[in-house]
Short mmCIF file of C-alpha atoms in Angstrom, two decimals:
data_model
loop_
_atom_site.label_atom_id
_atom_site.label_comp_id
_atom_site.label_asym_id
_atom_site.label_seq_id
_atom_site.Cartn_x
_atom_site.Cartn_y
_atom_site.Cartn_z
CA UNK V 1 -12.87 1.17 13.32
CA UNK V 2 -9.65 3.31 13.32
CA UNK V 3 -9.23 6.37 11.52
CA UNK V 4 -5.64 7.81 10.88
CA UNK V 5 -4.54 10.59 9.27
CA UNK V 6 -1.03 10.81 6.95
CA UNK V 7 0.44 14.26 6.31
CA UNK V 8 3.69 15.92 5.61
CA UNK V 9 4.41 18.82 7.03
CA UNK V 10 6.34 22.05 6.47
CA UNK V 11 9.49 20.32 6.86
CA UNK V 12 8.84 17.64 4.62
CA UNK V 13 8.55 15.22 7.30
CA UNK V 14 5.80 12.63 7.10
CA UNK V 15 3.77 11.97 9.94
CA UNK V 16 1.07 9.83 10.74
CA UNK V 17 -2.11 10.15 13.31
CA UNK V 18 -5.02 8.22 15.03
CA UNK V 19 -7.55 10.37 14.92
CA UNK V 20 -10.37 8.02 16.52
CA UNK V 21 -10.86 4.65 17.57
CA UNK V 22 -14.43 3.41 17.63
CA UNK V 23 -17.09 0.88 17.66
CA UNK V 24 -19.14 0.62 14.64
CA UNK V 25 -22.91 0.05 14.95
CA UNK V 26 -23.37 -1.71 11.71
CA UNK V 27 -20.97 -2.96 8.98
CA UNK V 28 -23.53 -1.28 6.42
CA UNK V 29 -21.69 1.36 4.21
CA UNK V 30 -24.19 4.30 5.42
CA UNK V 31 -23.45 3.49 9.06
CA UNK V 32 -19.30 3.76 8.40
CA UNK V 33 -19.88 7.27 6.21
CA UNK V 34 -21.44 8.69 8.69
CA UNK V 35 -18.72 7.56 11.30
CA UNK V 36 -15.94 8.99 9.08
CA UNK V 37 -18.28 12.55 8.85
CA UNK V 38 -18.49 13.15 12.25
CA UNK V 39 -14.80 12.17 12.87
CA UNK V 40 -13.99 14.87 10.48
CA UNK V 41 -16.16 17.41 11.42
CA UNK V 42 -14.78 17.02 15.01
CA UNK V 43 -11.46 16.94 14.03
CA UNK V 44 -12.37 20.23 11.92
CA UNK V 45 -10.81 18.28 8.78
CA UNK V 46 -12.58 19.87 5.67
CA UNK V 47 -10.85 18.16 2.86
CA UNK V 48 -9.20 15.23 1.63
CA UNK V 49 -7.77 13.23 -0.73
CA UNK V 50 -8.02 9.63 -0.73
CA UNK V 51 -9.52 7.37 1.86
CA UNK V 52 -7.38 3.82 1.84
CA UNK V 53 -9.15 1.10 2.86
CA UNK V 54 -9.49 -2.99 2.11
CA UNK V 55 -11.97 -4.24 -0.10
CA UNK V 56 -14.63 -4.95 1.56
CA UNK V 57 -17.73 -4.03 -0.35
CA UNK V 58 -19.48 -1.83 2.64
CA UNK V 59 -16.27 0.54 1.56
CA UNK V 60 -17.40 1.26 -1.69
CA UNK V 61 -20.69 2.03 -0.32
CA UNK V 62 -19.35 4.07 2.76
CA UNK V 63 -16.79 6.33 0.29
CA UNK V 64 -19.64 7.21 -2.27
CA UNK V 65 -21.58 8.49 0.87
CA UNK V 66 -19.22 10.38 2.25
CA UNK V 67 -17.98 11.90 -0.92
CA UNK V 68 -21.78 12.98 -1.02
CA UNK V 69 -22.53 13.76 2.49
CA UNK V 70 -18.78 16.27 1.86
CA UNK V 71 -20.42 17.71 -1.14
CA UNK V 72 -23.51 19.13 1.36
CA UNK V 73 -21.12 21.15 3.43
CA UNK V 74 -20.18 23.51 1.04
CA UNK V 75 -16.97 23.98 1.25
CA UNK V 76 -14.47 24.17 -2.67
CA UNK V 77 -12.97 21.09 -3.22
CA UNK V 78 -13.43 19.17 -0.03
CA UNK V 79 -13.19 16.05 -2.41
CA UNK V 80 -11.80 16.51 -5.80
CA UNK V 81 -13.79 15.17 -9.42
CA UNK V 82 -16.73 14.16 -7.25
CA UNK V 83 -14.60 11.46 -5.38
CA UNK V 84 -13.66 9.63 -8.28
CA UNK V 85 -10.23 8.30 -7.09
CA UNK V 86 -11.16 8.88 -3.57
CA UNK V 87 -11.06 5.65 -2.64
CA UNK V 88 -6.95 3.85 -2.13
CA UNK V 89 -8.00 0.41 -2.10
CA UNK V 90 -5.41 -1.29 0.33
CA UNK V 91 -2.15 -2.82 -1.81
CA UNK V 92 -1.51 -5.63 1.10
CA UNK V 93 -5.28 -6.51 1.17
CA UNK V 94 -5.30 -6.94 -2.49
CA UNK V 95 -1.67 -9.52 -2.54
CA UNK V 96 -3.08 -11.16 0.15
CA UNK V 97 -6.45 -12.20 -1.73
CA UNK V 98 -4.22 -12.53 -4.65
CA UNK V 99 -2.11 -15.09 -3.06
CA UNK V 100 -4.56 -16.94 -1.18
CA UNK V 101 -5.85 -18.01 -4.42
CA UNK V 102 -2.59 -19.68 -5.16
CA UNK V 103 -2.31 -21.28 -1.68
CA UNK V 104 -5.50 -23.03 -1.88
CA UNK V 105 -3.27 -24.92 -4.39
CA UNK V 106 -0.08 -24.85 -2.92
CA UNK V 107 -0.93 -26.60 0.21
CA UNK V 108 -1.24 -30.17 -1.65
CA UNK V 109 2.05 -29.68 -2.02
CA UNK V 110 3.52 -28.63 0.95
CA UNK V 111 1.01 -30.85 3.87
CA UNK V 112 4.23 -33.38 4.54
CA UNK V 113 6.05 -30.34 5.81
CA UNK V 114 3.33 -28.43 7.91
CA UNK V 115 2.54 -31.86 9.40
CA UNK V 116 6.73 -31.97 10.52
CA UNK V 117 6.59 -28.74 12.03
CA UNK V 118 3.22 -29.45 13.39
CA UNK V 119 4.78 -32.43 15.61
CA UNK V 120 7.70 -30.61 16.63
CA UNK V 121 5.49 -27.99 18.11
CA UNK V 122 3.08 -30.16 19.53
CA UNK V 123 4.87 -30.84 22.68
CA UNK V 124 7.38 -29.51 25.09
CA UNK V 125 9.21 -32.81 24.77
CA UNK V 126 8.92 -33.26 21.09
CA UNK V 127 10.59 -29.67 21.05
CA UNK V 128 13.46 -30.29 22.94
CA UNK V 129 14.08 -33.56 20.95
CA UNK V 130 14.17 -31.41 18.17
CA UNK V 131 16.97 -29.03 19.25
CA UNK V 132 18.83 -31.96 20.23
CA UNK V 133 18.71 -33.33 16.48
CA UNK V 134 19.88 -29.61 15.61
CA UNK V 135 22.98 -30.01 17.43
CA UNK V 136 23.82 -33.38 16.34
CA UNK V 137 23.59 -32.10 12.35
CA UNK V 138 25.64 -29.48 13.68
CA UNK V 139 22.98 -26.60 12.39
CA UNK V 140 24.01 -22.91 13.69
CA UNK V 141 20.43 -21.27 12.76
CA UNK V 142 19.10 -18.25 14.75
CA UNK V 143 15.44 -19.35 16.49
CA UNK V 144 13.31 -22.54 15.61
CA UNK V 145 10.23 -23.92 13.47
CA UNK V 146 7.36 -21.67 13.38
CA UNK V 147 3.79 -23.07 12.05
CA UNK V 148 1.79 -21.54 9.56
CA UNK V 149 -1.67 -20.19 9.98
CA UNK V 150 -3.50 -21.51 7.04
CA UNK V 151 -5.57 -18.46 6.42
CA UNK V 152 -2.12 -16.21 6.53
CA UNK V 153 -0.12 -16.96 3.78
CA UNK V 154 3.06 -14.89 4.89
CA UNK V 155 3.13 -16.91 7.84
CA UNK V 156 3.24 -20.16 5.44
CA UNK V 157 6.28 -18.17 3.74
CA UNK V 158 7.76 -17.74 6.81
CA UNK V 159 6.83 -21.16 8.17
CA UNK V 160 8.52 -22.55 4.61
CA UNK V 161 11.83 -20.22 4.92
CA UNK V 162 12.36 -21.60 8.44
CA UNK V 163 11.70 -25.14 8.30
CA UNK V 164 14.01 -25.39 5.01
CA UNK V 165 17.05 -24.29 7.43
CA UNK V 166 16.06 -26.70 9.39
CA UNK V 167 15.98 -29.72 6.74
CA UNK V 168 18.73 -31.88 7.85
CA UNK V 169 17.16 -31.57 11.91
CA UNK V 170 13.88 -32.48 10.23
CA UNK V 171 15.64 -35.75 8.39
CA UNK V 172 17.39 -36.87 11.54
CA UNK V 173 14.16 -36.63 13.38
CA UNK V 174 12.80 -39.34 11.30
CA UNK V 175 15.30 -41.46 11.58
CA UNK V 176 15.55 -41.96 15.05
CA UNK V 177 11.98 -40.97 16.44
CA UNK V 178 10.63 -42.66 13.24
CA UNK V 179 8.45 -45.15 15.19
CA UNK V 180 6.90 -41.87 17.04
CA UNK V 181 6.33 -39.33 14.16
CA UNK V 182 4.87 -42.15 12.34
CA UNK V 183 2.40 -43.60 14.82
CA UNK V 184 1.43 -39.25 15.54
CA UNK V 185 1.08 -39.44 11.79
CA UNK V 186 -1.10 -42.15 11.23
CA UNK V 187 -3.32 -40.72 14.19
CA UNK V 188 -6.31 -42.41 16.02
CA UNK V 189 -8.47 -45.24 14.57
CA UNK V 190 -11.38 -43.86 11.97
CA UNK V 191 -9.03 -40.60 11.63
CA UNK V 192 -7.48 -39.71 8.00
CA UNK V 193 -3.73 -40.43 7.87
CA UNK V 194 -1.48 -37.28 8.07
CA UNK V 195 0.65 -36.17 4.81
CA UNK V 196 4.51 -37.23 5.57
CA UNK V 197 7.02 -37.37 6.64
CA UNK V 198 8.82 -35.05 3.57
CA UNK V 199 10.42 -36.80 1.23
CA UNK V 200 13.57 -35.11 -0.38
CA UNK V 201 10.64 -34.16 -3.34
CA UNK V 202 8.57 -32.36 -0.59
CA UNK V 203 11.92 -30.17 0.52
CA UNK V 204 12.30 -29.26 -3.28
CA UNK V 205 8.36 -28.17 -4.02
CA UNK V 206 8.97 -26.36 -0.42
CA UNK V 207 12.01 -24.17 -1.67
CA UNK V 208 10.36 -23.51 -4.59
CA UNK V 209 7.58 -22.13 -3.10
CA UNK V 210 9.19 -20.16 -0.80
CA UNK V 211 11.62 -18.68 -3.89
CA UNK V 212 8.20 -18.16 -5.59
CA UNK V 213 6.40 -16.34 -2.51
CA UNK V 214 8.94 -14.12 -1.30
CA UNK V 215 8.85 -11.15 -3.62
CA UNK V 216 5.47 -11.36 -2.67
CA UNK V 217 6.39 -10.89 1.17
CA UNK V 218 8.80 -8.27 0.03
CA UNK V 219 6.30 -6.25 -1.73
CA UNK V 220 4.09 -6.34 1.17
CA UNK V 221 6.27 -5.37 3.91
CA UNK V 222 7.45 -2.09 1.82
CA UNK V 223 3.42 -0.97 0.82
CA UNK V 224 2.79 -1.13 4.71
CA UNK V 225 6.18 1.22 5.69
CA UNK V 226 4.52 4.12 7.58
CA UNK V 227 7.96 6.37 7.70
CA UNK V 228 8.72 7.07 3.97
CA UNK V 229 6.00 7.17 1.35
CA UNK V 230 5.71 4.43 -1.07
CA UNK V 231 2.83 5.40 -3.35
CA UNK V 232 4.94 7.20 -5.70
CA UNK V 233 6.75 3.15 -6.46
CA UNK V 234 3.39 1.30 -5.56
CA UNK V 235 2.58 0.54 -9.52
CA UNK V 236 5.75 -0.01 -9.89
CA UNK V 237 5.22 -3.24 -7.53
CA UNK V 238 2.25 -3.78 -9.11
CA UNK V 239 3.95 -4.42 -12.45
CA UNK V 240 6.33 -6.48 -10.61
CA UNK V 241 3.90 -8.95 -9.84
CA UNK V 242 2.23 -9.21 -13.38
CA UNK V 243 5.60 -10.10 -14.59
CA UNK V 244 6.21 -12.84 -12.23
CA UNK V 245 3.10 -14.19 -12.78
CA UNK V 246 3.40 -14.38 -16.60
CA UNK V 247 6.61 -15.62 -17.01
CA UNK V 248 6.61 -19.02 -14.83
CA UNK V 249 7.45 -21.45 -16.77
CA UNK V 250 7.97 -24.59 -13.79
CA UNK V 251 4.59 -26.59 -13.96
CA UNK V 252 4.18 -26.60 -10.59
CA UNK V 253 4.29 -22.74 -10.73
CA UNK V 254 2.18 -21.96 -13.07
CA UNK V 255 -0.65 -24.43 -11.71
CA UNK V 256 -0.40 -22.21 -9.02
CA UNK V 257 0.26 -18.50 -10.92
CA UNK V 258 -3.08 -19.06 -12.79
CA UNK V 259 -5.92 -18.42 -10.22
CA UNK V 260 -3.64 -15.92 -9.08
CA UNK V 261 -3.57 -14.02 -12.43
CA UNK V 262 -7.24 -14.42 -12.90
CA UNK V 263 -7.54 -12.06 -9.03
CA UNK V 264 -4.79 -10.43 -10.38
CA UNK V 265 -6.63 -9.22 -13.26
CA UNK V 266 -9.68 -8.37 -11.23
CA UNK V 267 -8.49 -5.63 -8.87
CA UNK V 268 -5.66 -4.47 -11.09
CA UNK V 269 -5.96 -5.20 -14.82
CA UNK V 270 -7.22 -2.43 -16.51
CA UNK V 271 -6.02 1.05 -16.06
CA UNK V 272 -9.65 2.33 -14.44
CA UNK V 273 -9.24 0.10 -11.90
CA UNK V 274 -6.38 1.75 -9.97
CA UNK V 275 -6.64 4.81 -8.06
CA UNK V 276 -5.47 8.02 -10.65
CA UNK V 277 -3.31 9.18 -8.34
CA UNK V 278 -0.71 6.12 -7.79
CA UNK V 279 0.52 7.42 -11.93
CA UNK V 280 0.45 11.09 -10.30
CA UNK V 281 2.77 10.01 -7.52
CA UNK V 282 5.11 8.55 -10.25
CA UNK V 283 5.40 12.11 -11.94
CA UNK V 284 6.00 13.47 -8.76
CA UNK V 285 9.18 11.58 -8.39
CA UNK V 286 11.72 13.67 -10.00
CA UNK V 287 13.58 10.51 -11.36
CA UNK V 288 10.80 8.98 -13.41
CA UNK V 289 8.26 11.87 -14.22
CA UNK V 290 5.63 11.46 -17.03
CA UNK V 291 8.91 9.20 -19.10
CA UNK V 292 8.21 6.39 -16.87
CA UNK V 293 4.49 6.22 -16.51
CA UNK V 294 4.50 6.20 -20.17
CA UNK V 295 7.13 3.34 -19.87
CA UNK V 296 4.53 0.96 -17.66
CA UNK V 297 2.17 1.34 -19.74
CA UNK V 298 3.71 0.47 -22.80
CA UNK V 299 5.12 -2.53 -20.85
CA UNK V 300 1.32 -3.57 -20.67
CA UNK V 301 0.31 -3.00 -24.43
CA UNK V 302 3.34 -5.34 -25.11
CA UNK V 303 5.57 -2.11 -26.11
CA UNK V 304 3.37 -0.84 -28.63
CA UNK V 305 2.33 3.01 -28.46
CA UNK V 306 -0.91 2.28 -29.88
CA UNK V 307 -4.15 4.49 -28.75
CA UNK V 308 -4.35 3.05 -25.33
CA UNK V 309 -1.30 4.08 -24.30
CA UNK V 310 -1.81 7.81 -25.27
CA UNK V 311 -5.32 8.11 -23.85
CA UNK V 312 -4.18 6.85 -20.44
CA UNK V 313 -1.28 9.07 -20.57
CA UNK V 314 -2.76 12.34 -21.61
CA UNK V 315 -5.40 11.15 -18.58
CA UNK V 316 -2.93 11.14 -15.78
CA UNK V 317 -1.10 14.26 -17.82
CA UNK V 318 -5.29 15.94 -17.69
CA UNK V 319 -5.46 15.08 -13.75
CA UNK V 320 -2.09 16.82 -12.74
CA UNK V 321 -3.01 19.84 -14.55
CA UNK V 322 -6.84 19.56 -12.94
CA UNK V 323 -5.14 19.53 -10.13
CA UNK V 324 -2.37 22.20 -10.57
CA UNK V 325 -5.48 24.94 -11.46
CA UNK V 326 -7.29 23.75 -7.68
CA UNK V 327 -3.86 24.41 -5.53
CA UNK V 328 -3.54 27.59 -7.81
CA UNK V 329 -6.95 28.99 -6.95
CA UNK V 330 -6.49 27.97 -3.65
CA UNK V 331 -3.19 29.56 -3.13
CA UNK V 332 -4.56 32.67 -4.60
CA UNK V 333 -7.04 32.78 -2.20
CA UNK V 334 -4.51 32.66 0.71
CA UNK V 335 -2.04 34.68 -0.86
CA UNK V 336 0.25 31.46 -2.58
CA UNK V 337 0.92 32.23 -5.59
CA UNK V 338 3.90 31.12 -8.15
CA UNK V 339 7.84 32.49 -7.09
CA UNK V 340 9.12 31.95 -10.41
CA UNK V 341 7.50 34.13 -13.46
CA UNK V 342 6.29 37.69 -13.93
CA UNK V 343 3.48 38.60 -11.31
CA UNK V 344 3.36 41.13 -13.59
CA UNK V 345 1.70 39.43 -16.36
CA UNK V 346 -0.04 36.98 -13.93
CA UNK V 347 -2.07 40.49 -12.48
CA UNK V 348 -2.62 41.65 -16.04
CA UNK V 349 -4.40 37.80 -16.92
CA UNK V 350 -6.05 38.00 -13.66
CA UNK V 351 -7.85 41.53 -14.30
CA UNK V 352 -8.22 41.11 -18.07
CA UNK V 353 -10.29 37.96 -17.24
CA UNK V 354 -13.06 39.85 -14.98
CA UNK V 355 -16.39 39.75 -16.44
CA UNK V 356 -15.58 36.56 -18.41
CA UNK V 357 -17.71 33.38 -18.39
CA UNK V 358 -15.90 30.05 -17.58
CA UNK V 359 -15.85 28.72 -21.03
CA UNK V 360 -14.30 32.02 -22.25
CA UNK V 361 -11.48 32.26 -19.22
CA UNK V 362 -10.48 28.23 -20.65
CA UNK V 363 -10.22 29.26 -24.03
CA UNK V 364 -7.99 32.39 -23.15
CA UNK V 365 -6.09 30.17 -20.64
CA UNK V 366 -5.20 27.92 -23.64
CA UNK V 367 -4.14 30.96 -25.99
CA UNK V 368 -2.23 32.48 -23.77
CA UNK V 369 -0.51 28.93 -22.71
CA UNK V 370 -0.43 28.27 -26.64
CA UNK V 371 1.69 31.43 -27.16
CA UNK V 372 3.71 31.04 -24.31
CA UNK V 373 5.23 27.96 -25.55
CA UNK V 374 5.12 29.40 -29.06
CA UNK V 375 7.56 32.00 -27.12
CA UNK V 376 9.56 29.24 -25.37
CA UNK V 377 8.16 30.75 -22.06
CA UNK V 378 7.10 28.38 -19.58
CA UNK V 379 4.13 29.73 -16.96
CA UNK V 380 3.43 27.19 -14.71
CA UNK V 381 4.92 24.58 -12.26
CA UNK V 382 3.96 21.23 -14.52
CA UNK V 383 5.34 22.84 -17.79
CA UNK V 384 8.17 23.80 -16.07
CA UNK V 385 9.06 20.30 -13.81
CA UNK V 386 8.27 18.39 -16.96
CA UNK V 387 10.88 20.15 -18.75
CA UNK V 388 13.86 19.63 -16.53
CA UNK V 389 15.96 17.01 -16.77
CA UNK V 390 15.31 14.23 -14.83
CA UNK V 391 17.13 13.25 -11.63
CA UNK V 392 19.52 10.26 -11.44
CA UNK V 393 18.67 7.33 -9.90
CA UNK V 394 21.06 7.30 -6.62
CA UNK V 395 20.68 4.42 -3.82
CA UNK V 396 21.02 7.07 -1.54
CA UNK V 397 18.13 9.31 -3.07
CA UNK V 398 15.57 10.95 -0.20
CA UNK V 399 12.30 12.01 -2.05
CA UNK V 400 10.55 14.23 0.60
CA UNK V 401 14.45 16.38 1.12
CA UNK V 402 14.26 16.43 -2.94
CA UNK V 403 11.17 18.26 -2.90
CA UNK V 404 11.96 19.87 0.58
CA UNK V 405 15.28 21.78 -1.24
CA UNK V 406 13.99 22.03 -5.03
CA UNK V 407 10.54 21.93 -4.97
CA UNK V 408 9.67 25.33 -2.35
CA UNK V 409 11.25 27.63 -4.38
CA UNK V 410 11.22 26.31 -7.95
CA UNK V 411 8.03 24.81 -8.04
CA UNK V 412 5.60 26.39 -5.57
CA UNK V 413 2.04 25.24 -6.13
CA UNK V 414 3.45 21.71 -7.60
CA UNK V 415 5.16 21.35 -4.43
CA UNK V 416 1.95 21.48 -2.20
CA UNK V 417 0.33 18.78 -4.49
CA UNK V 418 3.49 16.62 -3.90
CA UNK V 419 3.40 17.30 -0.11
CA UNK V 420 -0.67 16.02 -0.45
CA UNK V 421 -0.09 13.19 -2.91
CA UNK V 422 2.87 11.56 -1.48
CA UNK V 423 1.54 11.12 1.75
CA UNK V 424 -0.99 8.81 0.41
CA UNK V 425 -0.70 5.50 2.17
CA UNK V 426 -1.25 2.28 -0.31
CA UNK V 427 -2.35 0.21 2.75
CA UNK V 428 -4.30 -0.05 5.56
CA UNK V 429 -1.77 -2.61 7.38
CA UNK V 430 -0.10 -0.07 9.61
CA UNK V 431 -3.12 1.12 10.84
CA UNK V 432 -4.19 -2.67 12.06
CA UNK V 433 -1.21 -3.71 13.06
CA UNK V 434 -2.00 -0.56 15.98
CA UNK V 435 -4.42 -3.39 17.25
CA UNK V 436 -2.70 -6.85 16.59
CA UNK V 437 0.36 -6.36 18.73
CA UNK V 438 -0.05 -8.90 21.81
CA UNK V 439 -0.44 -7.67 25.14
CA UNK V 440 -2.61 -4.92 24.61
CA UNK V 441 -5.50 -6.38 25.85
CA UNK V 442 -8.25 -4.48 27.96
CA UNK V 443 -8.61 -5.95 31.01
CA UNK V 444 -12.04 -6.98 32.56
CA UNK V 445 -12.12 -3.93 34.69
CA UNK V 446 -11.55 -1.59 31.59
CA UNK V 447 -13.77 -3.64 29.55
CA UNK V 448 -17.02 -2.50 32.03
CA UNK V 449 -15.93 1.11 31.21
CA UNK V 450 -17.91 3.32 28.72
CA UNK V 451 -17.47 3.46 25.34
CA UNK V 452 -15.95 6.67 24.95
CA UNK V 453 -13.85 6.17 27.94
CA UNK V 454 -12.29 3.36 26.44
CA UNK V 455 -11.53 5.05 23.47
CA UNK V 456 -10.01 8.07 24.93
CA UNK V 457 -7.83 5.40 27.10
CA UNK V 458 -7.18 3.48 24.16
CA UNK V 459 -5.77 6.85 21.66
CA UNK V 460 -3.61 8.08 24.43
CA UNK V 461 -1.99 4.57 24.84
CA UNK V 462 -1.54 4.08 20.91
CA UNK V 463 -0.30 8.16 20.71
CA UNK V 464 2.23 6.83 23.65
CA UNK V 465 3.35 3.81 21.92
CA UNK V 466 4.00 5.65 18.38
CA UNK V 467 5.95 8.20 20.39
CA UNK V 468 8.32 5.29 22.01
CA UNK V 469 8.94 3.92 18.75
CA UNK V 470 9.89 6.96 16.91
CA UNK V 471 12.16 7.29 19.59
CA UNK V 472 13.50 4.06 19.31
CA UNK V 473 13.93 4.42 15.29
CA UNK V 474 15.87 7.63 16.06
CA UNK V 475 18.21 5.96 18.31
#
């Protein structure tokens, strides 16, 4: 298991950290919680925010535990509203289950071309017959065929996009190894025949597929970007998806769309089913604010403004203010407190509202906020961000340097919950790809090393290797 931390720090710079890499005993969801407490109490980490991981049911299981175990250690608001949106369930885990569904049907239609690139790959010699085809059709394409692994369905998106470059190769192949790919087709005696070769019906199903597939691919590669945040656009994606699954009209499409809709609907159909704080980031973004979230969801009631709509809204309108009153308190503590306003009148609240039960200091919070805007006075961050105009929508628009410049000094308190919310990873992708990268293998004589050695050896080379690349995306 890998644990790593995302952050943005004083300089509105996000970062991103391994904090431990270790071996699980079990795969039960105790086991994992109390993994993730010790990591944190050695890291001296005494709140969070959201935990993102895939959707494996252990997860549930692990993040109700550890919101419990964090609730023992008595610390204020280690994990917000009892760890109800605690848990980021992982966007790229979710498409991929999504579109797995739709493979499962998709690969009737697309076996005549896996089985083409199958035989070119096969052998050294049918591989350099290949390229020799490619320079006869006179094709000027960058690489070669790539096959598919069935289980990954990008790689059958990539496997599609490269093969269709490759069509005309592909047609002289069969022409003039015919007797070859045929015989490889029709394989040994008792076997089942091979699908193929691809008929000009086969290229067409292929490009539609991979037309089909590839905002898909798109989506996924942006949700796992580790150097600018992306949960503040995540639902945004979301809706994308919905859309393109509704509207297909091609038969072959929508045979496909269908089971896809029906996973669709399970992880993401229903406004309680998404983590709470992917509508926060949306506010946070200075170009859509609360307009826009009230936008999606009318886009999902079919553009009526009918109950629905209002309830979910005044919800993620309830959980910014819930969460504006905890990085108040919090900054009173530690001497944060708002820039903009009369301190004045926020001493004379703070001593006129000693002695006061907690019912009594609401009510009085609510006249006085009543009055305020009775008065046209705006007191706090929300009130105040809500009300100025939005931002325009430039290409060349940097969200973190937006709040970096405006936010500090205009909006104090919101600021911190933008620098804690938009740091919220929407997938768990970056953090496995830390492990899938070939090459980094443990040798044999590592492997007979302890445990803990191997993950201290382990950190240091992954800490090394996110240094070099930083580097390298500087450059």
């Amino acid at each position: 298991m890998v644990l790593t931390t995302h952050f943005i720090d004083d300089n509105w710079v996000l970062h991103k950290r391994i904090l431990n890499f270790c071996v699980i005993p079990s795969h039960k969801g105790e086991a994992i919680a109390k993994l993730l407490e010790d990591c944190l109490l050695e890291w001296g980490i005494e709140k969070i925010l959201t935990v993102t991981v895939d959707n494996a049911s252990s997860n549930d299981v692990a993040l109700k535990e550890l919101s419990r175990r964090m609730g023992d250690w008595g610390v204020p608001n280690a994990v917000l509203h009892k760890g109800k949106n605690l848990q980021m369930r992982c966007v790229a885990h979710i498409l991929n289950l999504i579109v797995n569904d739709g493979l499962s049907v998709m690969k009737i239609f697309i076996g005549a071309i896996r089985n083409a690139v199958r035989y070119v790959r096969s052998s050294p010699q049918r591989l350099d017959f290949f390229k020799e085809c490619v320079e006869r059709v006179k094709l000027e394409c960058k690489g070669l065929v790539i096959l598919d692994v069935p289980t990954r369905w990008n790689s059958t998106f990539l496997m599609l996009e490269r093969a269709l470059k490759f069509q005309k190769a592909f047609d002289r192949m069969v022409e003039e190894d015919a007797c070859n790919f045929c015989a490889w087709l029709e394989g040994a005696k008792g076997e089942k025949p091979k699908e193929g070769p691809p008929a000009s019906v086969d290229w067409q199903y292929g490009e539609q597929f991979m037309d089909f597939l590839r905002p898909f691919y798109e989506i996924t590669l942006k949700v796992c970007c580790s150097n600018s945040p992306t949960v503040h656009s995540t639902f945004g994606d979301i809706l994308s998806i919905y859309g393109l699954l509704q509207e297909q009209k091609n038969p072959c499409l929508f045979e496909i769309a269908s089971p896809m809709q029906d996973k669709f609907l399970k992880y993401w159909g229903s406004f309680d089913k998404l983590n709470h704080y992917l509508f926060i980031a949306i506010v946070l973004d200075p170009r859509h604010k609360l307009e826009k979230v009230v936008d999606y969801f009318e886009i999902l009631d079919d553009g009526d403004m009918n109950e629905n709509v209002e309830a979910n809204t005044k919800t993620v309108k309830d959980l910014l203010y819930d969460l504006y009153k905890v990085y108040e308190e919090e900054g009173r503590e530690s001497g944060v407190g708002e820039v903009v306003g009369s301190q004045v009148s926020s001493e004379r609240t703070s001593s006129s509202s000693k002695g006061l039960t907690e019912l009594e200091k609401r009510l009085k919070e609510k006249e006085q906020r009543r009055r305020a805007m009775k008065a046209g006075i705006v007191n706090n961050d929300v009130d105040r961000y809500l009300g100025d105009p939005i931002e325009g929508d430039g290409e060349d628009f940097d969200l973190l340097n937006w709040w970096r410049v405006n936010g500090v000094c205009k909006y104090p308190i919101l600021a911190r919950i933008a620098r804690d919310v938009l740091a919220i990873p929407v997938s768990t992708i970056a953090s496995e790809s830390s492990f899938s990268t070939s090459g980094r293998i443990i040798d044999p004589y590592r492997s007979s090393l302890r445990v803990k050695m191997c993950i201290y050896i382990i950190c240091l080379l992954l800490r090394r290797w996110s240094c070099v690349k930083k580097r390298k995306e500087v450059i």
